[in-house]
Amino acid sequence: MAPLQAIEWEDCLLEPVRNPQAERYVRRTLRMVPHAARFFLDSPWIVRAVVRFDLSQVRLAYVRPDLAELIALVVSQENACRYCYAATRSVLKILGLPEERIRRLEDDMLLADLGRPEKAALEFARRVSRATPLASGLDAEPLLEAGYGVDAIKEITFLAALNVYYNRIATLPALPTAPMEELAEHWYMKMLRPLAARFLRARRKPGRPERLSEEHRTGPFAEFVLALDGLPAAAPLRLLIDDALSSPVLSRRAKALVFAVVGRGLACPVSEREAYRLLQEEGLRPEQVDTILANLSSAELDPVERVIVPFARETIWYRPVQVQRRAREIRERLSREQFIELIGVAALANAICRLSAAIDLARNSPPTTVQ
Amino acid sequence: MSTVVLLAALAVSLGLVVLLWQRQRSETRRLRERLDAATLELQHVQTTFSRFAPQEVVDRVIARGAAIEAEKREVTVLFADLVDFTRMSERLDPDVLVRILNEYFARITRVISDHRGHVAKFLGDGLMALFGAVERNPWQANDAVHAALGMRDMLEHYNRELRRQELPELRVGIGIHCGVAVAGVIGTHELMEFTVIGSPVNLASRVERLTRVHGVDILVTAAVRAKLDPRFMLRELSPVDAPGVSEPVVTFAVEGFELAPAVRVMSHGS
């Protein structure tokens, strides 16, 4: 795992944009416009995702906010996302975690002064993120032994997957890292740290277990959503998937192809099967999809899909600088809107495959009764 | 009078506290600098390690020691060897020879890593590279052959530079085969390496030797061909016996890669 300063990072591939309406929406809900959101303000569904999945909005029913931050740190470090890594480090500092403790955690999580349950949770989150191969229910056994319930483990899985999503959103367009790296070091931030910490803590209200409503129990990739049933995060995930697939910038077929490629690359049968189903709905026969997935090309693909399909594969395992160079190559061949949507869909496709462990857990445990 | 003494004592105490605080701060700074230096050193060791094994393996070895589980997995193995290098080495100054070889290895390693492979070992003037050995990679055969074509291009550029320096050109033979092999960390506690063992490795090595028999630079087996994108232009060659292989080995010379999606397998020797 790379330390922050050692992560090579390209120049940003996107310019921040102004969109007063979107900014008002974000500010109204989050009381600020996060730095990363400024680069995606022209993509309504990504903006809505930023809002819905902000830790102040997606309530956590089982995982404490401080553990959620540590999961973000470990997963960002694992994915070598310099942007998210720096952002999480800064938040931890603002919240009052001493630099020495952060360093100990980065250097060797096993030696950090954490309790056994926290270490088990972080190791599991790392395993979910790494996906070589995808984590399964078996990988969750140390957490069960450490005292976590099944729903808590599912929430940890969700948090790891959510950070996989954010890491790709920030890494693929190489969002500029300096503002995040310097955030906690500004003199005014040092002065206002107690206030900022209070502001951050006040935004994080604990959630309660929630059952999915009937309308949220069906739809594309429903198995992943149902696996999170009982968590407050399940319904926002349903909305995110529906939002992404219904956005008109890239065709539904192009997006399903991204899911198929990522599902194949990560050996996620649920995601791949669902992507095949969507592609059949879009008029592609299974044997045509087989050919596309075998070679990441086909005469069946339209010019945009020819760019998107091979790139989707690049988003699975990468060194940041390598995938950012590939992203730069395709940036010229897509419009800004298409490029942004591709980033969002690829990030989502990678994230939902990480929820396989939650599917495993849901299959092997009875649903929790929610009052 | 007593007030003056009290104030003086207070001032001395305050001075002492400030002095102690400053000493403490400088001591903390010094310790932090030492810690940073140690961390850098550790990173350097880790980077050095990662030249010999994929980062994923380095992480696992650091976390769990050498006792990481070996596993069977589908891998594509690429052997590359310089043709007539021994003869060349007899004519060149050793320093020049090492410089040429190191530059060649640096460039070839970059090409392999750009195509998601990793160099598992250097074997004199040759090397073995693996695709799909660490991370699951359903496109590993395509990656390996794209890497081979990249190596061909790279060598063309490098030979131009060598010609300019009036140095002899390099020629390479590349053999690629795929199959299920055992991947893991193998060796003693003092000297270990991440590698794969099994028949795909042996056959890939034999296929590389066959490049001399057929007079071509890149050869793949039928198993690789079956997984390749049809845009690769292949030429089927006559089966030939290879040491240690019971059946004559059918191989395909890789001619190039075309953007139009068409199957391009020509008959023997055409």
XYZ file of C-alpha atoms in Angstrom:
641
model
C 0.000 0.000 0.000
C 1.336 3.323 -1.053
C 1.849 6.213 1.379
C 0.140 9.430 0.306
C 3.154 11.259 -1.092
C 4.306 8.233 -3.080
C 1.116 7.990 -5.144
C 1.767 9.239 -8.668
C -1.095 11.368 -9.952
C -1.733 13.007 -13.326
C -3.043 16.538 -13.954
C -6.804 16.814 -13.645
C -8.821 15.829 -16.717
C -11.860 17.903 -15.800
C -12.510 21.567 -15.145
C -14.814 22.472 -12.255
C -18.093 23.918 -13.496
C -20.650 26.423 -12.198
C -24.232 25.305 -11.991
C -26.120 27.552 -9.562
C -29.157 25.291 -9.438
C -27.131 22.176 -8.622
C -25.005 24.128 -6.149
C -28.115 25.379 -4.359
C -29.422 21.808 -4.129
C -26.152 20.498 -2.684
C -25.731 23.415 -0.288
C -29.314 23.160 0.911
C -28.808 19.538 1.892
C -25.175 19.368 2.946
C -24.721 23.011 4.047
C -21.687 23.189 1.765
C -20.574 22.133 -1.733
C -17.865 19.481 -1.378
C -14.767 20.163 -3.477
C -15.207 16.986 -5.556
C -18.824 17.827 -6.353
C -17.733 20.986 -8.201
C -16.319 18.841 -11.016
C -19.558 16.939 -11.537
C -22.198 19.654 -11.182
C -23.310 19.113 -14.779
C -24.204 15.477 -14.099
C -27.461 15.478 -12.147
C -27.305 11.842 -11.040
C -23.719 12.049 -9.798
C -24.615 15.208 -7.871
C -27.603 13.421 -6.325
C -25.304 10.508 -5.427
C -22.862 12.898 -3.735
C -25.725 14.204 -1.626
C -27.404 10.866 -0.865
C -24.195 9.137 0.090
C -22.681 11.909 2.151
C -22.241 10.506 5.648
C -24.605 13.176 6.930
C -27.370 11.807 4.698
C -26.855 8.082 4.532
C -27.328 7.181 8.157
C -25.373 4.288 9.567
C -27.349 1.936 11.765
C -24.507 -0.242 13.026
C -21.109 1.282 12.271
C -19.843 4.182 14.355
C -18.856 7.280 12.320
C -15.247 7.105 13.527
C -14.947 3.518 12.259
C -16.563 4.611 8.985
C -13.789 7.227 8.623
C -11.114 4.611 9.268
C -12.687 2.342 6.642
C -12.516 5.263 4.209
C -8.840 5.731 5.063
C -7.938 2.062 4.641
C -9.888 1.596 1.387
C -8.539 4.817 -0.129
C -5.028 3.748 0.780
C -5.682 0.315 -0.693
C -6.968 1.845 -3.932
C -4.152 4.404 -3.936
C -6.725 7.177 -4.357
C -4.589 10.141 -3.440
C -7.591 12.466 -3.448
C -9.839 10.457 -1.080
C -6.878 9.383 1.013
C -5.861 13.013 1.568
C -9.458 14.081 2.175
C -10.006 11.370 4.793
C -6.684 12.157 6.452
C -7.676 15.805 6.687
C -11.093 14.967 8.138
C -9.490 12.676 10.718
C -7.095 15.462 11.692
C -9.898 17.987 11.960
C -11.799 15.524 14.126
C -8.798 15.499 16.426
C -7.004 12.261 15.571
C -3.285 12.921 16.131
C -0.949 12.628 13.162
C 0.981 9.861 14.961
C -2.112 7.674 15.253
C -2.981 8.169 11.597
C 0.554 7.224 10.634
C 0.534 4.125 12.792
C -2.666 3.071 11.108
C -1.222 3.684 7.645
C 2.057 1.958 8.369
C 0.587 -1.171 9.839
C -3.042 -1.515 10.701
C -2.325 -4.660 12.693
C -0.003 -2.761 15.030
C -2.228 0.301 15.380
C -3.763 0.895 18.804
C -7.198 -0.347 17.846
C -9.391 -2.974 19.433
C -9.784 -6.413 17.903
C -13.256 -5.668 16.440
C -11.980 -2.508 14.701
C -8.955 -4.306 13.301
C -11.172 -7.115 12.024
C -13.529 -4.586 10.418
C -10.686 -2.737 8.701
C -9.055 -5.937 7.477
C -12.397 -7.048 6.059
C -12.985 -3.669 4.377
C -9.564 -3.957 2.794
C -10.395 -7.460 1.606
C -13.696 -6.261 0.099
C -11.931 -3.434 -1.678
C -9.051 -5.532 -2.953
C -11.313 -8.130 -4.574
C -8.625 -10.629 -5.542
C -10.925 -12.542 -5.577
C -14.152 -10.866 -4.436
C -14.760 -11.191 -0.709
C -17.343 -13.775 0.301
C -19.299 -14.638 3.428
C -16.353 -16.780 4.550
C -14.165 -13.703 4.768
C -16.615 -12.267 7.293
C -16.022 -15.018 9.848
C -13.376 -13.088 11.837
C -15.946 -10.300 12.218
C -18.589 -12.682 13.524
C -15.995 -13.983 15.986
C -15.183 -10.398 16.969
C -18.827 -9.845 17.892
C -20.347 -8.152 14.845
C -23.850 -9.103 13.765
C -24.652 -9.933 10.147
C -26.256 -6.538 9.474
C -23.251 -4.729 10.897
C -20.988 -6.714 8.572
C -23.228 -5.850 5.652
C -22.914 -2.188 6.590
C -19.118 -2.505 6.692
C -19.275 -4.154 3.247
C -21.424 -1.290 2.010
C -18.989 1.297 3.378
C -16.045 -0.416 1.691
C -18.003 -0.537 -1.595
C -19.027 3.113 -1.218
C -15.386 4.100 -0.864
C -14.488 2.000 -3.896
C -17.071 4.127 -5.741
C -15.682 7.423 -4.450
C -12.108 6.353 -5.107
C -12.868 5.770 -8.767
C -14.898 8.967 -9.078
C -11.816 10.863 -7.884
C -9.063 8.768 -9.455
C -10.302 8.333 -13.031
C -10.451 12.092 -13.782
C -7.432 12.744 -11.502
C -9.177 15.312 -9.323
C -6.606 17.785 -7.977
C -5.313 16.570 -4.635
C -3.619 19.712 -3.288
C -6.784 21.249 -1.761
C -7.443 18.018 0.126
C -3.820 17.570 1.197
C -3.641 21.122 2.518
C -7.125 21.275 4.020
C -6.201 20.568 7.630
C -2.944 22.532 7.434
C -4.356 26.007 6.717
C -3.805 28.395 9.638
C -7.489 29.258 9.731
C -8.442 25.586 9.792
C -6.021 25.014 12.654
C -7.677 27.877 14.519
C -11.184 26.759 13.709
C -10.501 23.062 14.159
C -12.712 22.606 17.246
C -15.580 24.366 15.497
C -15.053 22.403 12.274
C -14.940 19.176 14.253
C -18.219 20.073 15.928
C -19.737 20.872 12.540
C -18.587 17.533 11.118
C -19.788 15.566 14.143
C -23.138 17.330 14.212
C -23.793 16.270 10.614
C -23.440 12.609 11.457
C -26.594 11.374 13.020
C -26.967 7.675 13.655
C -29.534 5.842 11.558
C -31.918 3.042 12.381
C -32.501 -0.260 10.631
C -34.910 0.254 7.733
C -36.736 -2.222 5.528
C -36.899 -1.530 1.823
C -40.267 -0.390 0.558
C -41.969 -2.541 -2.098
C -41.067 -0.126 -4.884
C -37.369 -0.426 -3.997
C -37.309 -4.215 -3.960
C -37.223 -4.660 -7.739
C -35.198 -3.237 -10.584
C -31.821 -3.772 -12.180
C -29.205 -5.329 -9.884
C -31.930 -5.885 -7.280
C -29.991 -8.728 -5.659
C -27.351 -6.298 -4.438
C -29.944 -3.892 -3.093
C -31.936 -6.648 -1.388
C -28.748 -7.907 0.230
C -28.600 -4.586 2.092
C -32.255 -4.718 3.125
C -32.454 -3.565 6.727
C -29.760 -0.929 6.291
C -30.585 2.742 5.733
C -28.192 2.615 2.761
C -30.275 0.140 0.739
C -32.881 2.579 -0.610
C -30.324 5.241 -1.684
C -28.409 2.490 -3.510
C -31.581 1.539 -5.402
C -32.075 5.202 -6.363
C -28.456 5.551 -7.442
C -28.607 2.521 -9.757
C -31.903 3.665 -11.287
C -30.605 7.210 -11.689
C -27.424 6.029 -13.396
C -29.212 3.736 -15.807
C -31.902 6.221 -16.752
C -29.560 9.135 -17.451
C -29.778 9.928 -21.183
C -26.133 10.878 -21.774
C -24.868 7.373 -22.559
C -27.216 4.717 -23.898
C -28.557 2.135 -21.464
C -26.821 -0.505 -23.613
C -23.441 1.230 -23.262
C -23.880 1.356 -19.489
C -24.944 -2.277 -19.293
C -21.782 -3.142 -21.246
C -19.679 -1.368 -18.626
C -21.383 -3.415 -15.891
C -20.825 -6.601 -17.922
C -17.115 -5.928 -18.468
C -16.504 -5.085 -14.817
C -18.582 -8.069 -13.679
C -16.534 -10.358 -15.949
C -13.231 -8.857 -14.825
C -14.071 -9.227 -11.148
C -15.692 -12.647 -11.620
C -18.947 -11.390 -10.154
C -21.610 -13.757 -11.514
C -24.539 -11.750 -10.129
C -23.475 -8.523 -11.788
C -22.518 -10.223 -15.048
C -25.811 -12.140 -15.211
C -27.805 -8.994 -14.593
C -25.820 -7.074 -17.207
C -26.494 -9.861 -19.734
C -30.213 -9.553 -18.953
C -30.133 -5.784 -19.499
C -28.218 -6.229 -22.739
C -30.764 -8.749 -23.969
C -33.481 -6.183 -23.242
C -31.460 -3.805 -25.392
C -31.454 -6.263 -28.277
C -28.091 -8.011 -27.931
C -28.080 -11.811 -28.053
C -26.021 -13.665 -25.400
C -23.557 -14.915 -28.029
C -23.026 -11.335 -29.201
C -22.350 -10.301 -25.618
C -19.951 -13.269 -25.280
C -17.947 -12.026 -28.255
C -17.858 -8.467 -26.948
C -16.711 -9.584 -23.505
C -14.131 -12.017 -24.846
C -12.332 -9.384 -26.909
C -13.641 -6.103 -25.527
C -14.555 -5.216 -29.073
C -16.984 -6.221 -31.796
C -18.448 -4.986 -35.034
C -21.731 -4.735 -33.095
C -20.441 -1.824 -31.015
C -21.175 1.773 -31.953
C -18.315 4.314 -31.946
C -18.941 5.430 -28.350
C -19.159 1.841 -27.087
C -15.881 1.060 -28.846
C -14.238 3.634 -26.624
C -16.128 2.749 -23.464
C -15.884 -1.038 -23.432
C -12.069 -1.408 -23.356
C -11.821 1.478 -20.894
C -14.270 -0.203 -18.488
C -11.736 -2.972 -18.091
C -9.040 -0.462 -17.138
C -11.080 0.656 -14.134
C -10.927 -2.718 -12.376
C -7.299 -2.976 -11.279
C -4.922 -0.162 -11.973
C -2.153 2.103 -10.860
C -3.725 5.586 -10.693
C -1.294 7.176 -13.089
C -1.802 4.346 -15.579
C -5.607 4.544 -15.624
C -5.456 8.338 -15.684
C -3.300 8.205 -18.820
C -5.812 5.869 -20.445
C -8.615 8.203 -19.347
C -6.767 11.106 -20.962
C -6.559 9.132 -24.223
C -10.316 8.588 -24.338
C -11.214 12.043 -22.985
C -10.719 13.526 -26.458
C -13.025 10.983 -28.030
C -16.007 11.626 -25.760
C -17.950 14.728 -24.842
C -17.485 16.050 -21.298
C -20.933 14.737 -20.349
C -20.188 11.282 -21.768
C -16.813 11.164 -20.071
C -18.304 12.094 -16.698
C -21.103 9.587 -17.041
C -18.623 6.871 -17.985
C -16.635 7.628 -14.826
C -19.777 7.428 -12.714
C -21.025 4.190 -14.249
C -17.618 2.495 -14.106
C -17.293 3.531 -10.454
C -20.755 2.174 -9.693
C -20.124 -1.096 -11.549
C -16.934 -1.657 -9.541
C -18.662 -0.767 -6.285
C -21.674 -3.032 -6.597
C -19.544 -6.094 -7.355
C -17.922 -5.462 -3.957
C -21.325 -6.090 -2.368
C -21.062 -9.803 -3.254
C -20.080 -10.550 0.337
C -23.347 -8.959 1.483
C -25.282 -11.195 -0.927
C -23.491 -14.195 0.537
C -24.325 -13.093 4.065
C -27.951 -12.375 3.173
C -28.338 -15.845 1.633
C -26.933 -17.571 4.675
C -28.681 -15.683 7.416
C -32.355 -15.048 8.191
C -33.567 -11.476 7.642
C -33.450 -9.306 10.743
C -36.768 -8.116 12.086
C -36.969 -4.358 11.896
C -39.312 -2.610 14.273
C 10.798 42.454 49.041
C 9.061 39.123 49.319
C 6.872 40.109 46.327
C 9.985 40.755 44.248
C 11.410 37.349 45.221
C 8.089 35.707 44.441
C 7.906 37.386 41.031
C 11.511 36.450 40.284
C 10.839 32.841 41.263
C 7.727 32.870 39.098
C 9.687 34.263 36.152
C 12.424 31.649 36.606
C 9.806 28.901 36.834
C 8.068 30.201 33.747
C 11.368 30.348 31.903
C 12.131 26.795 32.920
C 8.719 25.614 31.743
C 9.192 27.351 28.376
C 12.671 25.886 28.099
C 11.411 22.398 28.879
C 8.522 22.803 26.478
C 10.908 23.902 23.715
C 13.226 20.962 24.420
C 10.275 18.634 24.324
C 9.158 20.085 21.003
C 12.587 19.787 19.427
C 12.871 16.237 20.752
C 9.474 15.391 19.215
C 10.554 16.981 15.921
C 13.792 15.014 15.965
C 11.931 11.768 16.635
C 9.435 12.526 13.883
C 12.291 13.154 11.434
C 13.834 9.826 12.412
C 10.488 8.131 11.992
C 10.051 9.730 8.553
C 13.509 8.571 7.537
C 12.721 5.047 8.738
C 9.420 5.079 6.863
C 11.170 6.223 3.696
C 13.698 3.453 4.129
C 10.874 0.964 4.538
C 9.176 2.295 1.428
C 12.441 1.948 -0.436
C 12.719 -1.687 0.671
C 9.123 -2.268 -0.361
C 9.705 -0.682 -3.777
C 12.819 -2.791 -4.220
C 10.807 -5.878 -3.344
C 8.112 -4.920 -5.800
C 10.628 -5.098 -8.598
C 10.843 -8.802 -7.952
C 7.231 -9.592 -7.182
C 3.888 -7.932 -7.810
C 2.835 -5.378 -5.183
C -0.057 -7.599 -4.180
C 2.364 -10.398 -3.340
C 4.725 -8.034 -1.533
C 1.831 -6.845 0.635
C 0.798 -10.397 1.409
C 4.330 -11.461 2.292
C 4.745 -8.417 4.541
C 1.407 -9.084 6.232
C 1.625 -12.842 6.632
C 5.235 -13.786 6.061
C 6.215 -16.267 3.400
C 3.415 -18.616 4.356
C 0.957 -17.391 1.756
C -1.141 -20.041 0.156
C -0.185 -21.363 -3.275
C -3.082 -21.798 -5.646
C -3.906 -23.218 -9.035
C -4.938 -20.646 -11.555
C -5.193 -19.985 -15.255
C -2.086 -18.107 -16.365
C -0.508 -17.042 -19.612
C 3.242 -17.442 -19.682
C 5.515 -15.477 -21.979
C 9.171 -16.357 -22.492
C 11.432 -13.925 -24.304
C 15.038 -14.616 -25.177
C 17.601 -12.689 -27.156
C 18.705 -14.505 -30.306
C 22.479 -14.972 -30.813
C 23.215 -12.933 -27.740
C 25.993 -15.250 -26.595
C 27.877 -14.633 -29.836
C 27.312 -10.909 -29.466
C 28.537 -10.979 -25.881
C 31.880 -12.415 -26.996
C 32.492 -9.411 -29.258
C 31.451 -6.591 -26.932
C 33.081 -4.856 -24.012
C 31.381 -6.186 -20.813
C 30.344 -2.673 -19.697
C 28.705 -1.955 -23.041
C 27.064 -5.356 -23.015
C 25.576 -4.828 -19.560
C 24.402 -1.334 -20.516
C 22.650 -2.651 -23.640
C 21.085 -5.497 -21.694
C 19.909 -3.343 -18.788
C 18.305 -0.808 -21.107
C 16.621 -3.609 -23.037
C 15.272 -5.155 -19.821
C 14.067 -1.788 -18.539
C 12.129 -1.144 -21.726
C 10.739 -4.648 -22.061
C 9.595 -4.676 -18.423
C 7.720 -1.424 -18.995
C 5.962 -2.875 -22.047
C 4.969 -5.984 -20.099
C 3.704 -4.011 -17.148
C 1.750 -1.660 -19.472
C -0.107 -4.759 -20.659
C -0.875 -6.013 -17.152
C 1.831 -8.609 -16.985
C 4.740 -8.855 -14.605
C 8.244 -10.149 -15.055
C 8.560 -13.202 -12.827
C 12.243 -13.812 -13.459
C 15.197 -12.808 -15.553
C 17.055 -15.740 -17.054
C 20.412 -14.511 -18.331
C 19.498 -12.652 -21.502
C 15.896 -13.861 -21.316
C 12.906 -13.485 -19.077
C 9.662 -15.088 -18.056
C 6.573 -12.898 -17.741
C 3.206 -13.879 -16.326
C -0.288 -12.639 -17.116
C -3.173 -13.401 -14.774
C -0.928 -14.846 -12.083
C -1.825 -12.346 -9.382
C -5.165 -10.845 -10.301
C -7.864 -12.686 -12.165
C -7.589 -11.609 -15.767
C -10.002 -13.052 -18.331
C -8.207 -11.116 -21.085
C -4.746 -12.412 -20.234
C -4.063 -14.138 -23.589
C -4.867 -10.948 -25.511
C -2.757 -8.955 -23.058
C 0.224 -11.273 -23.494
C 0.132 -11.127 -27.303
C -0.381 -7.349 -27.263
C 2.657 -7.193 -24.963
C 4.642 -9.316 -27.443
C 3.703 -6.945 -30.275
C 4.639 -4.025 -28.032
C 8.005 -5.681 -27.431
C 8.479 -6.003 -31.195
C 7.806 -2.261 -31.624
C 9.992 -1.381 -28.688
C 12.872 -3.407 -30.109
C 12.538 -1.706 -33.475
C 12.966 1.680 -31.764
C 15.812 0.452 -29.580
C 17.639 -1.080 -32.544
C 17.478 2.282 -34.324
C 19.262 3.826 -31.340
C 21.813 1.015 -31.246
C 22.506 1.456 -34.972
C 23.114 5.159 -34.418
C 25.666 4.246 -31.757
C 27.197 1.694 -34.160
C 26.304 -1.120 -31.821
C 24.910 -4.484 -32.895
C 21.137 -4.854 -33.064
C 19.124 -7.168 -30.856
C 16.735 -9.864 -32.016
C 14.240 -11.502 -29.737
C 12.267 -14.755 -29.766
C 8.995 -14.821 -27.846
C 6.912 -17.893 -26.969
C 3.477 -17.724 -25.352
C 1.327 -20.489 -23.902
C -1.517 -20.606 -21.373
C -2.998 -23.134 -18.991
C -3.546 -23.943 -15.353
C -0.431 -23.689 -13.181
C 0.411 -23.428 -9.499
C 1.171 -19.852 -8.424
C 2.850 -19.038 -5.135
C 5.904 -17.897 -3.261
C 8.569 -20.526 -3.718
C 12.053 -20.802 -2.254
C 13.834 -20.738 1.083
C 13.450 -18.178 3.839
C 16.590 -16.412 2.575
C 15.713 -16.469 -1.107
C 12.147 -16.661 -2.261
C 10.282 -15.641 -5.359
C 6.721 -15.390 -6.558
C 6.397 -17.657 -9.552
C 4.283 -20.277 -11.243
C 5.170 -23.901 -11.855
C 3.622 -26.519 -14.070
C 3.408 -27.740 -17.647
C 2.258 -24.400 -19.163
C 5.575 -22.909 -18.062
C 7.598 -25.705 -19.639
C 5.687 -25.594 -22.903
C 5.929 -21.788 -23.157
C 9.688 -22.115 -22.766
C 9.820 -24.800 -25.511
C 7.687 -22.645 -27.810
C 10.116 -19.771 -27.369
C 12.932 -22.074 -28.562
C 10.814 -22.943 -31.626
C 11.017 -19.339 -32.849
C 14.533 -20.241 -34.064
C 13.232 -23.335 -35.856
C 10.524 -21.394 -37.666
C 12.555 -18.219 -38.132
C 9.901 -15.955 -36.605
C 9.908 -13.668 -33.573
C 6.554 -14.377 -31.874
C 4.908 -17.771 -31.527
C 1.735 -18.755 -29.705
C 0.214 -22.174 -29.092
C -3.226 -23.377 -30.164
C -4.455 -22.877 -26.585
C -3.558 -19.191 -26.769
C -4.934 -18.822 -30.268
C -8.308 -20.154 -29.118
C -8.615 -17.244 -26.699
C -7.382 -14.488 -28.957
C -9.241 -11.583 -30.415
C -9.807 -12.422 -34.118
C -8.126 -9.176 -35.052
C -4.734 -10.721 -34.318
C -3.225 -11.851 -37.604
C -1.793 -15.328 -37.132
C -0.042 -17.747 -39.462
C -0.312 -21.433 -38.688
C 3.019 -23.252 -38.871
C 3.822 -26.914 -39.369
C 3.824 -29.000 -36.192
C 7.327 -29.777 -34.928
C 8.730 -31.963 -32.188
C 9.887 -30.214 -29.061
C 12.035 -31.749 -26.303
C 9.973 -33.102 -23.431
C 6.669 -32.804 -25.308
C 5.056 -36.058 -26.480
C 3.101 -34.648 -29.437
C 4.444 -32.364 -32.169
C 3.687 -28.794 -31.184
C 1.395 -26.726 -33.386
C 2.253 -23.050 -33.214
C 1.082 -19.828 -34.824
C 3.302 -16.943 -35.815
C 1.876 -13.571 -34.791
C 1.995 -11.196 -37.728
C 0.207 -8.221 -36.257
C -3.062 -6.776 -35.077
C -5.657 -5.315 -37.365
C -8.488 -3.020 -36.427
C -11.045 -4.650 -38.760
C -12.623 -7.571 -36.883
C -11.910 -10.548 -39.089
C -10.539 -14.017 -38.451
C -7.118 -14.160 -40.000
C -5.761 -17.646 -39.727
C -3.926 -18.645 -42.859
C -2.891 -22.149 -43.799
C 0.546 -23.733 -43.256
C 3.424 -21.652 -44.492
C 1.256 -19.251 -46.486
